[in-house]
Amino acid sequence: MVSGEQGNTFRGWIKLRLCHSRGRSYLLPDILIGFGGTRFFVPSFFGPPCLTFNIPVGSGSGDRIHEAKLSLDVAAPRGETATRLQVTFRSDEHVRSYEDGAQLYRCTYTGPADTRLAPLVSGRCARLPEGDFAIEVFHHTVEPTVEKILASGELWSGPYNIAGTAELDNVSHIYFTTLPKIIDEADLRRIAMSSGGQIAFQTTSDRPREDALDLPVYRSFTADRTATLPFQVPCEIVAPAHLLFHPYVPPNPAYYEIVGSEIVRVAMSPGATLKFVDLSISPIQSALKRFDYIVEGDASTVAGLEAPMREDGTTQVAHLERLDQGLDLFDFWRRHQNSDQHSGRSFEERRIRPRA
């Protein structure tokens, strides 16, 4: 830890992706690892990055590095108020490239001087031998099912979208959450469920009166989720979250919202299972499903609010740049600056299974 002007600055790791939307590119933060690799934060909101190139390092060496800064808001599960962190990472602090194009960098992060960050973490994590991290997340069910899961040594994937109201034809998911227990109706809504079968949303715009969306979601009850299994899930297999883009409404700047920030998903080929040993997930890479885009809903419209939860359609998307060991995000940004990286891309879309 080092002292910062606005507060204490800590060393950590950040997993993120390079995204291209209509008219803009940005960095999508997945997970921020802190506290010496023992705790993790999941962003709920974040802003556009600021990149600086060719910063001299050393004295007379001629070496130069690139630097990225972005702000993200974090809160503990059930947190009512998020705290803004400033995250900085450099081109010479790259740790690894993931199979789906995500990147892991060493970083620093700074919070307000008068705010303790420990109460804001999403959960515990641990470093894996190959250099990745495993986060502790929870699978909620009922007691009789717990014994069956433990005896089988695997978790079954399901075809439902985030809202739980439609089946996807070309991908299944296994759902976890950072909530260690499902206590009440508010917890159900945090994981896109409701005993009433609906969740209400409101648009963000400069209209005198905002539009409202009563979104149908999977009907469930706290009695359906009374038992919990804590799993260790490698960051590598955590699927990227969908987003809502909140446009500029004076005096507030535009920003991005993580959809279902307390939901953690693993995308699988249809019907695939996820193996585990002693509650540590051991994925078979060939069983994982990778998409080269996320849904980026326009929060100024009702259709945009619905899009990330429904997950079908291809009009509101952000493309994920599949960076690998030989393609640095800073170099990519410089080579393709001020260019359209969104139009004309071909990609496999998520497909809603037709009703019988």
mmCIF file of C-alpha atoms in Angstrom:
data_model
loop_
_atom_site.group_PDB
_atom_site.id
_atom_site.type_symbol
_atom_site.label_atom_id
_atom_site.label_comp_id
_atom_site.label_asym_id
_atom_site.label_seq_id
_atom_site.Cartn_x
_atom_site.Cartn_y
_atom_site.Cartn_z
ATOM 1 C CA MET A 1 0.000 0.000 0.000
ATOM 2 C CA VAL A 2 1.166 3.508 -0.808
ATOM 3 C CA SER A 3 -0.256 6.865 0.205
ATOM 4 C CA GLY A 4 -2.443 8.664 -2.355
ATOM 5 C CA GLU A 5 -3.641 12.232 -2.563
ATOM 6 C CA GLN A 6 -7.340 11.339 -2.342
ATOM 7 C CA GLY A 7 -6.952 8.327 -0.072
ATOM 8 C CA ASN A 8 -4.920 5.188 0.306
ATOM 9 C CA THR A 9 -3.720 3.524 -2.895
ATOM 10 C CA PHE A 10 -3.550 -0.255 -2.962
ATOM 11 C CA ARG A 11 -1.991 -2.817 -5.286
ATOM 12 C CA GLY A 12 -4.238 -5.365 -6.949
ATOM 13 C CA TRP A 13 -5.227 -7.080 -10.186
ATOM 14 C CA ILE A 14 -7.995 -6.220 -12.632
ATOM 15 C CA LYS A 15 -9.630 -8.502 -15.194
ATOM 16 C CA LEU A 16 -11.132 -6.557 -18.086
ATOM 17 C CA ARG A 17 -12.057 -6.568 -21.772
ATOM 18 C CA LEU A 18 -11.842 -4.209 -24.729
ATOM 19 C CA CYS A 19 -15.345 -3.462 -26.093
ATOM 20 C CA HIS A 20 -16.572 -1.714 -29.233
ATOM 21 C CA SER A 21 -20.016 -0.151 -29.355
ATOM 22 C CA ARG A 22 -21.560 2.237 -31.861
ATOM 23 C CA GLY A 23 -19.311 5.294 -31.975
ATOM 24 C CA ARG A 24 -17.115 4.365 -29.018
ATOM 25 C CA SER A 25 -14.699 1.857 -27.558
ATOM 26 C CA TYR A 26 -14.222 1.296 -23.839
ATOM 27 C CA LEU A 27 -12.849 -1.083 -21.221
ATOM 28 C CA LEU A 28 -15.280 -3.437 -19.508
ATOM 29 C CA PRO A 29 -14.088 -4.332 -15.973
ATOM 30 C CA ASP A 30 -15.034 -7.852 -14.871
ATOM 31 C CA ILE A 31 -13.439 -8.272 -11.459
ATOM 32 C CA LEU A 32 -11.047 -6.261 -9.299
ATOM 33 C CA ILE A 33 -8.824 -8.350 -7.007
ATOM 34 C CA GLY A 34 -7.446 -6.721 -3.861
ATOM 35 C CA PHE A 35 -6.184 -7.339 -0.348
ATOM 36 C CA GLY A 36 -3.150 -9.303 -1.480
ATOM 37 C CA GLY A 37 -5.256 -11.557 -3.705
ATOM 38 C CA THR A 38 -7.660 -12.613 -0.938
ATOM 39 C CA ARG A 39 -10.744 -10.473 -1.674
ATOM 40 C CA PHE A 40 -12.530 -9.331 -4.829
ATOM 41 C CA PHE A 41 -14.809 -6.498 -5.902
ATOM 42 C CA VAL A 42 -17.480 -6.697 -8.615
ATOM 43 C CA PRO A 43 -18.202 -3.326 -10.264
ATOM 44 C CA SER A 44 -21.799 -2.115 -10.384
ATOM 45 C CA PHE A 45 -21.166 1.030 -12.478
ATOM 46 C CA PHE A 46 -18.165 2.333 -14.382
ATOM 47 C CA GLY A 47 -17.124 5.205 -16.617
ATOM 48 C CA PRO A 48 -15.135 5.565 -19.851
ATOM 49 C CA PRO A 49 -11.355 5.066 -19.587
ATOM 50 C CA CYS A 50 -8.616 7.621 -20.020
ATOM 51 C CA LEU A 51 -5.526 6.308 -21.851
ATOM 52 C CA THR A 52 -2.115 7.990 -21.875
ATOM 53 C CA PHE A 53 0.604 6.840 -24.255
ATOM 54 C CA ASN A 54 4.408 6.970 -24.302
ATOM 55 C CA ILE A 55 5.061 7.893 -20.681
ATOM 56 C CA PRO A 56 8.832 7.959 -19.973
ATOM 57 C CA VAL A 57 10.026 5.565 -17.284
ATOM 58 C CA GLY A 58 13.439 5.420 -15.680
ATOM 59 C CA SER A 59 16.145 8.020 -15.921
ATOM 60 C CA GLY A 60 17.560 8.394 -19.396
ATOM 61 C CA SER A 61 16.681 4.831 -20.369
ATOM 62 C CA GLY A 62 14.405 5.852 -23.202
ATOM 63 C CA ASP A 63 11.814 3.275 -22.122
ATOM 64 C CA ARG A 64 8.172 4.301 -22.395
ATOM 65 C CA ILE A 65 4.948 2.748 -21.176
ATOM 66 C CA HIS A 66 1.227 3.332 -21.673
ATOM 67 C CA GLU A 67 -1.300 3.836 -18.878
ATOM 68 C CA ALA A 68 -5.062 3.461 -18.476
ATOM 69 C CA LYS A 69 -7.293 4.930 -15.785
ATOM 70 C CA LEU A 70 -10.959 4.254 -15.164
ATOM 71 C CA SER A 71 -13.458 4.782 -12.375
ATOM 72 C CA LEU A 72 -15.734 2.058 -11.101
ATOM 73 C CA ASP A 73 -18.294 1.860 -8.323
ATOM 74 C CA VAL A 74 -18.248 -1.059 -5.906
ATOM 75 C CA ALA A 75 -20.492 -2.210 -3.091
ATOM 76 C CA ALA A 76 -20.826 -5.322 -0.987
ATOM 77 C CA PRO A 77 -23.681 -7.699 -1.776
ATOM 78 C CA ARG A 78 -26.903 -5.953 -0.682
ATOM 79 C CA GLY A 79 -24.974 -2.683 -0.471
ATOM 80 C CA GLU A 80 -27.302 0.292 -0.729
ATOM 81 C CA THR A 81 -24.568 2.831 -1.556
ATOM 82 C CA ALA A 82 -21.636 2.231 -3.877
ATOM 83 C CA THR A 83 -18.183 3.788 -3.478
ATOM 84 C CA ARG A 84 -16.151 5.042 -6.416
ATOM 85 C CA LEU A 85 -12.659 3.653 -6.932
ATOM 86 C CA GLN A 86 -10.042 4.985 -9.327
ATOM 87 C CA VAL A 87 -8.147 2.131 -11.004
ATOM 88 C CA THR A 88 -4.850 2.560 -12.861
ATOM 89 C CA PHE A 89 -2.848 -0.028 -14.794
ATOM 90 C CA ARG A 90 0.125 0.100 -17.171
ATOM 91 C CA SER A 91 1.163 -1.687 -20.341
ATOM 92 C CA ASP A 92 4.164 -3.268 -18.595
ATOM 93 C CA GLU A 93 1.948 -4.834 -15.888
ATOM 94 C CA HIS A 94 0.160 -7.357 -18.095
ATOM 95 C CA VAL A 95 -0.215 -10.715 -16.283
ATOM 96 C CA ARG A 96 -2.147 -12.975 -18.654
ATOM 97 C CA SER A 97 -4.548 -13.231 -21.590
ATOM 98 C CA TYR A 98 -7.594 -15.447 -21.196
ATOM 99 C CA GLU A 99 -9.007 -17.829 -23.769
ATOM 100 C CA ASP A 100 -11.985 -15.545 -24.470
ATOM 101 C CA GLY A 101 -9.821 -12.448 -24.995
ATOM 102 C CA ALA A 102 -10.118 -10.955 -21.501
ATOM 103 C CA GLN A 103 -6.940 -9.563 -19.911
ATOM 104 C CA LEU A 104 -5.486 -9.595 -16.413
ATOM 105 C CA TYR A 105 -3.275 -6.690 -15.309
ATOM 106 C CA ARG A 106 -1.590 -5.682 -12.097
ATOM 107 C CA CYS A 107 -3.079 -2.373 -11.051
ATOM 108 C CA THR A 108 -3.472 0.180 -8.312
ATOM 109 C CA TYR A 109 -6.818 1.309 -6.947
ATOM 110 C CA THR A 110 -7.702 4.283 -4.782
ATOM 111 C CA GLY A 111 -10.831 5.047 -2.774
ATOM 112 C CA PRO A 112 -12.002 8.064 -0.773
ATOM 113 C CA ALA A 113 -9.686 8.979 2.088
ATOM 114 C CA ASP A 114 -12.382 8.510 4.752
ATOM 115 C CA THR A 115 -13.795 5.204 3.477
ATOM 116 C CA ARG A 116 -12.763 1.705 4.518
ATOM 117 C CA LEU A 117 -12.734 -0.613 1.511
ATOM 118 C CA ALA A 118 -12.936 -3.946 3.339
ATOM 119 C CA PRO A 119 -16.744 -3.661 3.901
ATOM 120 C CA LEU A 120 -17.221 -3.123 0.145
ATOM 121 C CA VAL A 121 -15.794 -6.420 -1.125
ATOM 122 C CA SER A 122 -17.995 -8.904 -2.955
ATOM 123 C CA GLY A 123 -16.292 -11.926 -1.417
ATOM 124 C CA ARG A 124 -13.158 -13.972 -0.879
ATOM 125 C CA CYS A 125 -10.753 -15.276 -3.488
ATOM 126 C CA ALA A 126 -7.434 -17.094 -3.772
ATOM 127 C CA ARG A 127 -4.554 -17.273 -6.240
ATOM 128 C CA LEU A 128 -4.403 -20.415 -8.364
ATOM 129 C CA PRO A 129 -1.110 -22.175 -9.208
ATOM 130 C CA GLU A 130 -1.220 -21.065 -12.873
ATOM 131 C CA GLY A 131 -1.618 -17.405 -11.859
ATOM 132 C CA ASP A 132 -5.378 -16.939 -12.195
ATOM 133 C CA PHE A 133 -7.707 -16.342 -9.246
ATOM 134 C CA ALA A 134 -10.648 -18.376 -7.957
ATOM 135 C CA ILE A 135 -13.542 -16.404 -6.474
ATOM 136 C CA GLU A 136 -15.896 -17.811 -3.865
ATOM 137 C CA VAL A 137 -19.495 -17.588 -5.051
ATOM 138 C CA PHE A 138 -22.662 -19.374 -4.016
ATOM 139 C CA HIS A 139 -25.189 -21.755 -5.529
ATOM 140 C CA HIS A 140 -28.568 -21.730 -3.761
ATOM 141 C CA THR A 141 -30.979 -24.633 -3.788
ATOM 142 C CA VAL A 142 -32.919 -26.820 -1.301
ATOM 143 C CA GLU A 143 -31.430 -29.313 1.141
ATOM 144 C CA PRO A 144 -32.333 -32.569 -0.686
ATOM 145 C CA THR A 145 -30.648 -31.242 -3.841
ATOM 146 C CA VAL A 146 -27.425 -30.420 -1.986
ATOM 147 C CA GLU A 147 -26.739 -34.070 -1.270
ATOM 148 C CA LYS A 148 -27.389 -35.008 -4.899
ATOM 149 C CA ILE A 149 -25.037 -32.315 -6.198
ATOM 150 C CA LEU A 150 -22.240 -33.318 -3.830
ATOM 151 C CA ALA A 151 -22.646 -36.988 -4.712
ATOM 152 C CA SER A 152 -22.542 -36.303 -8.464
ATOM 153 C CA GLY A 153 -19.505 -33.987 -8.434
ATOM 154 C CA GLU A 154 -21.030 -31.826 -11.152
ATOM 155 C CA LEU A 155 -23.415 -28.944 -11.733
ATOM 156 C CA TRP A 156 -25.969 -29.077 -14.518
ATOM 157 C CA SER A 157 -26.338 -26.121 -16.852
ATOM 158 C CA GLY A 158 -29.713 -24.738 -17.878
ATOM 159 C CA PRO A 159 -30.886 -22.992 -21.060
ATOM 160 C CA TYR A 160 -32.690 -20.034 -19.507
ATOM 161 C CA ASN A 161 -31.800 -16.394 -20.116
ATOM 162 C CA ILE A 162 -31.077 -13.996 -17.243
ATOM 163 C CA ALA A 163 -34.755 -13.143 -16.804
ATOM 164 C CA GLY A 164 -35.569 -16.855 -16.669
ATOM 165 C CA THR A 165 -38.495 -16.385 -19.055
ATOM 166 C CA ALA A 166 -37.099 -17.897 -22.276
ATOM 167 C CA GLU A 167 -34.814 -20.753 -23.259
ATOM 168 C CA LEU A 168 -31.668 -20.082 -25.264
ATOM 169 C CA ASP A 169 -31.004 -22.464 -28.115
ATOM 170 C CA ASN A 170 -27.202 -22.352 -28.397
ATOM 171 C CA VAL A 171 -25.924 -21.855 -24.842
ATOM 172 C CA SER A 172 -26.639 -23.022 -21.305
ATOM 173 C CA HIS A 173 -25.573 -21.329 -18.084
ATOM 174 C CA ILE A 174 -24.702 -22.264 -14.547
ATOM 175 C CA TYR A 175 -25.698 -19.492 -12.190
ATOM 176 C CA PHE A 176 -23.924 -18.418 -9.014
ATOM 177 C CA THR A 177 -24.237 -15.297 -6.884
ATOM 178 C CA THR A 178 -22.116 -13.275 -4.506
ATOM 179 C CA LEU A 179 -25.025 -13.371 -2.022
ATOM 180 C CA PRO A 180 -24.120 -15.945 0.655
ATOM 181 C CA LYS A 181 -27.787 -16.444 1.514
ATOM 182 C CA ILE A 182 -31.176 -15.628 -0.014
ATOM 183 C CA ILE A 183 -33.045 -13.887 2.783
ATOM 184 C CA ASP A 184 -35.986 -11.940 1.354
ATOM 185 C CA GLU A 185 -37.777 -10.638 -1.738
ATOM 186 C CA ALA A 186 -35.092 -8.004 -2.297
ATOM 187 C CA ASP A 187 -32.477 -10.758 -2.580
ATOM 188 C CA LEU A 188 -34.585 -12.563 -5.173
ATOM 189 C CA ARG A 189 -34.773 -9.391 -7.245
ATOM 190 C CA ARG A 190 -30.987 -9.017 -7.055
ATOM 191 C CA ILE A 191 -30.639 -12.344 -8.856
ATOM 192 C CA ALA A 192 -33.388 -11.590 -11.424
ATOM 193 C CA MET A 193 -36.185 -13.484 -9.698
ATOM 194 C CA SER A 194 -39.353 -12.429 -7.922
ATOM 195 C CA SER A 195 -42.210 -14.048 -6.049
ATOM 196 C CA GLY A 196 -44.516 -11.789 -8.070
ATOM 197 C CA GLY A 197 -42.878 -12.650 -11.394
ATOM 198 C CA GLN A 198 -41.932 -9.049 -12.253
ATOM 199 C CA ILE A 199 -39.213 -6.470 -11.599
ATOM 200 C CA ALA A 200 -39.714 -2.760 -12.280
ATOM 201 C CA PHE A 201 -37.174 -0.601 -14.163
ATOM 202 C CA GLN A 202 -37.112 3.068 -15.181
ATOM 203 C CA THR A 203 -35.441 4.764 -18.124
ATOM 204 C CA THR A 204 -32.653 7.357 -17.908
ATOM 205 C CA SER A 205 -33.226 10.399 -20.133
ATOM 206 C CA ASP A 206 -33.924 14.143 -20.148
ATOM 207 C CA ARG A 207 -37.658 13.657 -20.697
ATOM 208 C CA PRO A 208 -39.996 15.336 -18.178
ATOM 209 C CA ARG A 209 -41.468 11.944 -17.373
ATOM 210 C CA GLU A 210 -39.500 8.693 -17.558
ATOM 211 C CA ASP A 211 -40.889 5.475 -18.996
ATOM 212 C CA ALA A 212 -41.288 2.385 -16.800
ATOM 213 C CA LEU A 213 -40.793 -1.286 -17.566
ATOM 214 C CA ASP A 214 -42.443 -4.113 -15.634
ATOM 215 C CA LEU A 215 -40.135 -6.894 -16.737
ATOM 216 C CA PRO A 216 -41.389 -10.494 -16.438
ATOM 217 C CA VAL A 217 -38.849 -12.644 -14.590
ATOM 218 C CA TYR A 218 -38.647 -16.165 -13.222
ATOM 219 C CA ARG A 219 -41.153 -16.641 -10.395
ATOM 220 C CA SER A 220 -39.390 -18.001 -7.324
ATOM 221 C CA PHE A 221 -39.601 -17.852 -3.535
ATOM 222 C CA THR A 222 -37.079 -17.752 -0.709
ATOM 223 C CA ALA A 223 -38.334 -21.212 0.327
ATOM 224 C CA ASP A 224 -36.874 -22.523 -2.956
ATOM 225 C CA ARG A 225 -33.378 -21.416 -1.938
ATOM 226 C CA THR A 226 -32.797 -22.385 1.673
ATOM 227 C CA ALA A 227 -29.531 -24.335 1.241
ATOM 228 C CA THR A 228 -26.216 -23.011 -0.025
ATOM 229 C CA LEU A 229 -23.056 -24.450 -1.563
ATOM 230 C CA PRO A 230 -19.926 -22.232 -1.718
ATOM 231 C CA PHE A 231 -17.926 -22.877 -4.896
ATOM 232 C CA GLN A 232 -14.470 -21.732 -5.945
ATOM 233 C CA VAL A 233 -14.847 -20.542 -9.541
ATOM 234 C CA PRO A 234 -11.801 -19.534 -11.643
ATOM 235 C CA CYS A 235 -12.013 -15.985 -13.003
ATOM 236 C CA GLU A 236 -11.107 -17.460 -16.380
ATOM 237 C CA ILE A 237 -14.546 -19.021 -16.869
ATOM 238 C CA VAL A 238 -16.733 -16.190 -15.549
ATOM 239 C CA ALA A 239 -18.848 -14.954 -18.457
ATOM 240 C CA PRO A 240 -18.829 -11.207 -19.159
ATOM 241 C CA ALA A 241 -21.827 -9.294 -17.861
ATOM 242 C CA HIS A 242 -24.285 -7.443 -20.065
ATOM 243 C CA LEU A 243 -24.552 -3.674 -19.716
ATOM 244 C CA LEU A 244 -26.928 -0.757 -19.653
ATOM 245 C CA PHE A 245 -25.612 2.454 -21.190
ATOM 246 C CA HIS A 246 -26.984 5.516 -19.389
ATOM 247 C CA PRO A 247 -26.687 8.529 -21.718
ATOM 248 C CA TYR A 248 -25.451 11.995 -20.839
ATOM 249 C CA VAL A 249 -28.207 13.885 -19.004
ATOM 250 C CA PRO A 250 -26.979 17.303 -17.826
ATOM 251 C CA PRO A 251 -25.306 17.732 -15.450
ATOM 252 C CA ASN A 252 -24.522 13.999 -15.124
ATOM 253 C CA PRO A 253 -22.033 12.349 -17.515
ATOM 254 C CA ALA A 254 -22.800 9.160 -19.424
ATOM 255 C CA TYR A 255 -21.967 5.925 -17.611
ATOM 256 C CA TYR A 256 -22.318 2.147 -17.805
ATOM 257 C CA GLU A 257 -24.235 -0.148 -15.457
ATOM 258 C CA ILE A 258 -23.403 -3.812 -14.916
ATOM 259 C CA VAL A 259 -26.628 -5.811 -15.296
ATOM 260 C CA GLY A 260 -27.087 -8.175 -12.354
ATOM 261 C CA SER A 261 -23.825 -7.299 -10.607
ATOM 262 C CA GLU A 262 -24.558 -9.920 -7.929
ATOM 263 C CA ILE A 263 -25.040 -12.640 -10.555
ATOM 264 C CA VAL A 264 -22.038 -14.714 -11.673
ATOM 265 C CA ARG A 265 -22.508 -16.980 -14.693
ATOM 266 C CA VAL A 266 -20.544 -19.655 -16.502
ATOM 267 C CA ALA A 267 -21.585 -20.150 -20.138
ATOM 268 C CA MET A 268 -21.593 -23.752 -21.345
ATOM 269 C CA SER A 269 -22.386 -25.663 -24.494
ATOM 270 C CA PRO A 270 -26.030 -26.797 -24.379
ATOM 271 C CA GLY A 271 -26.465 -29.649 -21.933
ATOM 272 C CA ALA A 272 -22.868 -29.543 -20.628
ATOM 273 C CA THR A 273 -22.020 -30.003 -16.954
ATOM 274 C CA LEU A 274 -19.416 -28.315 -14.776
ATOM 275 C CA LYS A 275 -17.211 -30.658 -12.759
ATOM 276 C CA PHE A 276 -15.929 -29.849 -9.290
ATOM 277 C CA VAL A 277 -13.658 -31.411 -6.680
ATOM 278 C CA ASP A 278 -14.048 -30.357 -3.033
ATOM 279 C CA LEU A 279 -16.283 -27.501 -4.273
ATOM 280 C CA SER A 280 -13.495 -26.193 -6.536
ATOM 281 C CA ILE A 281 -14.638 -25.935 -10.133
ATOM 282 C CA SER A 282 -12.522 -27.883 -12.636
ATOM 283 C CA PRO A 283 -13.852 -26.891 -16.065
ATOM 284 C CA ILE A 284 -13.403 -28.837 -19.271
ATOM 285 C CA GLN A 285 -12.424 -26.119 -21.735
ATOM 286 C CA SER A 286 -14.223 -27.740 -24.651
ATOM 287 C CA ALA A 287 -17.511 -27.586 -22.713
ATOM 288 C CA LEU A 288 -17.336 -23.805 -22.244
ATOM 289 C CA LYS A 289 -19.180 -21.441 -24.576
ATOM 290 C CA ARG A 290 -17.606 -18.154 -25.712
ATOM 291 C CA PHE A 291 -19.418 -15.262 -27.358
ATOM 292 C CA ASP A 292 -17.675 -12.320 -28.996
ATOM 293 C CA TYR A 293 -20.225 -9.757 -27.850
ATOM 294 C CA ILE A 294 -22.323 -8.614 -24.939
ATOM 295 C CA VAL A 295 -25.729 -6.965 -24.941
ATOM 296 C CA GLU A 296 -25.440 -3.225 -24.307
ATOM 297 C CA GLY A 297 -28.953 -1.918 -23.703
ATOM 298 C CA ASP A 298 -29.800 1.748 -24.157
ATOM 299 C CA ALA A 299 -31.198 2.777 -20.771
ATOM 300 C CA SER A 300 -33.080 5.717 -22.315
ATOM 301 C CA THR A 301 -35.606 3.325 -23.902
ATOM 302 C CA VAL A 302 -37.879 0.574 -22.593
ATOM 303 C CA ALA A 303 -36.571 -1.804 -25.277
ATOM 304 C CA GLY A 304 -33.026 -1.043 -24.147
ATOM 305 C CA LEU A 305 -33.850 -1.809 -20.513
ATOM 306 C CA GLU A 306 -35.272 -5.172 -21.519
ATOM 307 C CA ALA A 307 -32.535 -6.232 -23.961
ATOM 308 C CA PRO A 308 -29.808 -7.379 -21.495
ATOM 309 C CA MET A 309 -32.274 -9.423 -19.442
ATOM 310 C CA ARG A 310 -33.926 -11.033 -22.454
ATOM 311 C CA GLU A 311 -30.584 -11.602 -24.267
ATOM 312 C CA ASP A 312 -31.911 -12.124 -27.779
ATOM 313 C CA GLY A 313 -31.563 -9.815 -30.767
ATOM 314 C CA THR A 314 -28.443 -8.256 -32.189
ATOM 315 C CA THR A 315 -29.262 -4.547 -32.510
ATOM 316 C CA GLN A 316 -27.954 -3.461 -29.094
ATOM 317 C CA VAL A 317 -24.548 -5.072 -28.768
ATOM 318 C CA ALA A 318 -20.947 -4.269 -27.909
ATOM 319 C CA HIS A 319 -18.319 -6.420 -29.607
ATOM 320 C CA LEU A 320 -15.534 -7.944 -27.515
ATOM 321 C CA GLU A 321 -12.060 -7.698 -29.012
ATOM 322 C CA ARG A 322 -10.508 -11.147 -28.691
ATOM 323 C CA LEU A 323 -7.051 -10.054 -27.602
ATOM 324 C CA ASP A 324 -4.396 -12.740 -27.243
ATOM 325 C CA GLN A 325 -0.785 -12.964 -26.153
ATOM 326 C CA GLY A 326 0.385 -11.177 -29.299
ATOM 327 C CA LEU A 327 -2.190 -8.356 -29.290
ATOM 328 C CA ASP A 328 -1.862 -5.713 -26.581
ATOM 329 C CA LEU A 329 -4.963 -3.587 -25.888
ATOM 330 C CA PHE A 330 -2.904 -0.366 -25.800
ATOM 331 C CA ASP A 331 -1.283 -1.113 -29.157
ATOM 332 C CA PHE A 332 -4.651 -2.100 -30.630
ATOM 333 C CA TRP A 333 -6.173 1.179 -29.432
ATOM 334 C CA ARG A 334 -3.365 3.229 -30.986
ATOM 335 C CA ARG A 335 -3.433 1.393 -34.305
ATOM 336 C CA HIS A 336 -7.208 1.726 -34.656
ATOM 337 C CA GLN A 337 -7.827 5.106 -33.023
ATOM 338 C CA ASN A 338 -10.806 7.139 -34.231
ATOM 339 C CA SER A 339 -12.071 4.273 -36.378
ATOM 340 C CA ASP A 340 -15.307 2.293 -36.523
ATOM 341 C CA GLN A 341 -14.679 -1.057 -34.813
ATOM 342 C CA HIS A 342 -18.364 -1.926 -34.490
ATOM 343 C CA SER A 343 -19.933 -2.042 -37.940
ATOM 344 C CA GLY A 344 -19.780 -5.064 -40.194
ATOM 345 C CA ARG A 345 -18.676 -7.655 -37.659
ATOM 346 C CA SER A 346 -20.007 -11.171 -38.054
ATOM 347 C CA PHE A 347 -20.619 -13.125 -34.868
ATOM 348 C CA GLU A 348 -22.680 -15.925 -33.394
ATOM 349 C CA GLU A 349 -25.680 -14.481 -31.615
ATOM 350 C CA ARG A 350 -27.579 -15.939 -28.707
ATOM 351 C CA ARG A 351 -30.803 -17.446 -30.000
ATOM 352 C CA ILE A 352 -34.119 -17.787 -28.188
ATOM 353 C CA ARG A 353 -35.526 -21.284 -28.672
ATOM 354 C CA PRO A 354 -38.789 -21.129 -30.614
ATOM 355 C CA ARG A 355 -41.855 -22.032 -28.594
ATOM 356 C CA ALA A 356 -43.329 -25.414 -29.444
#
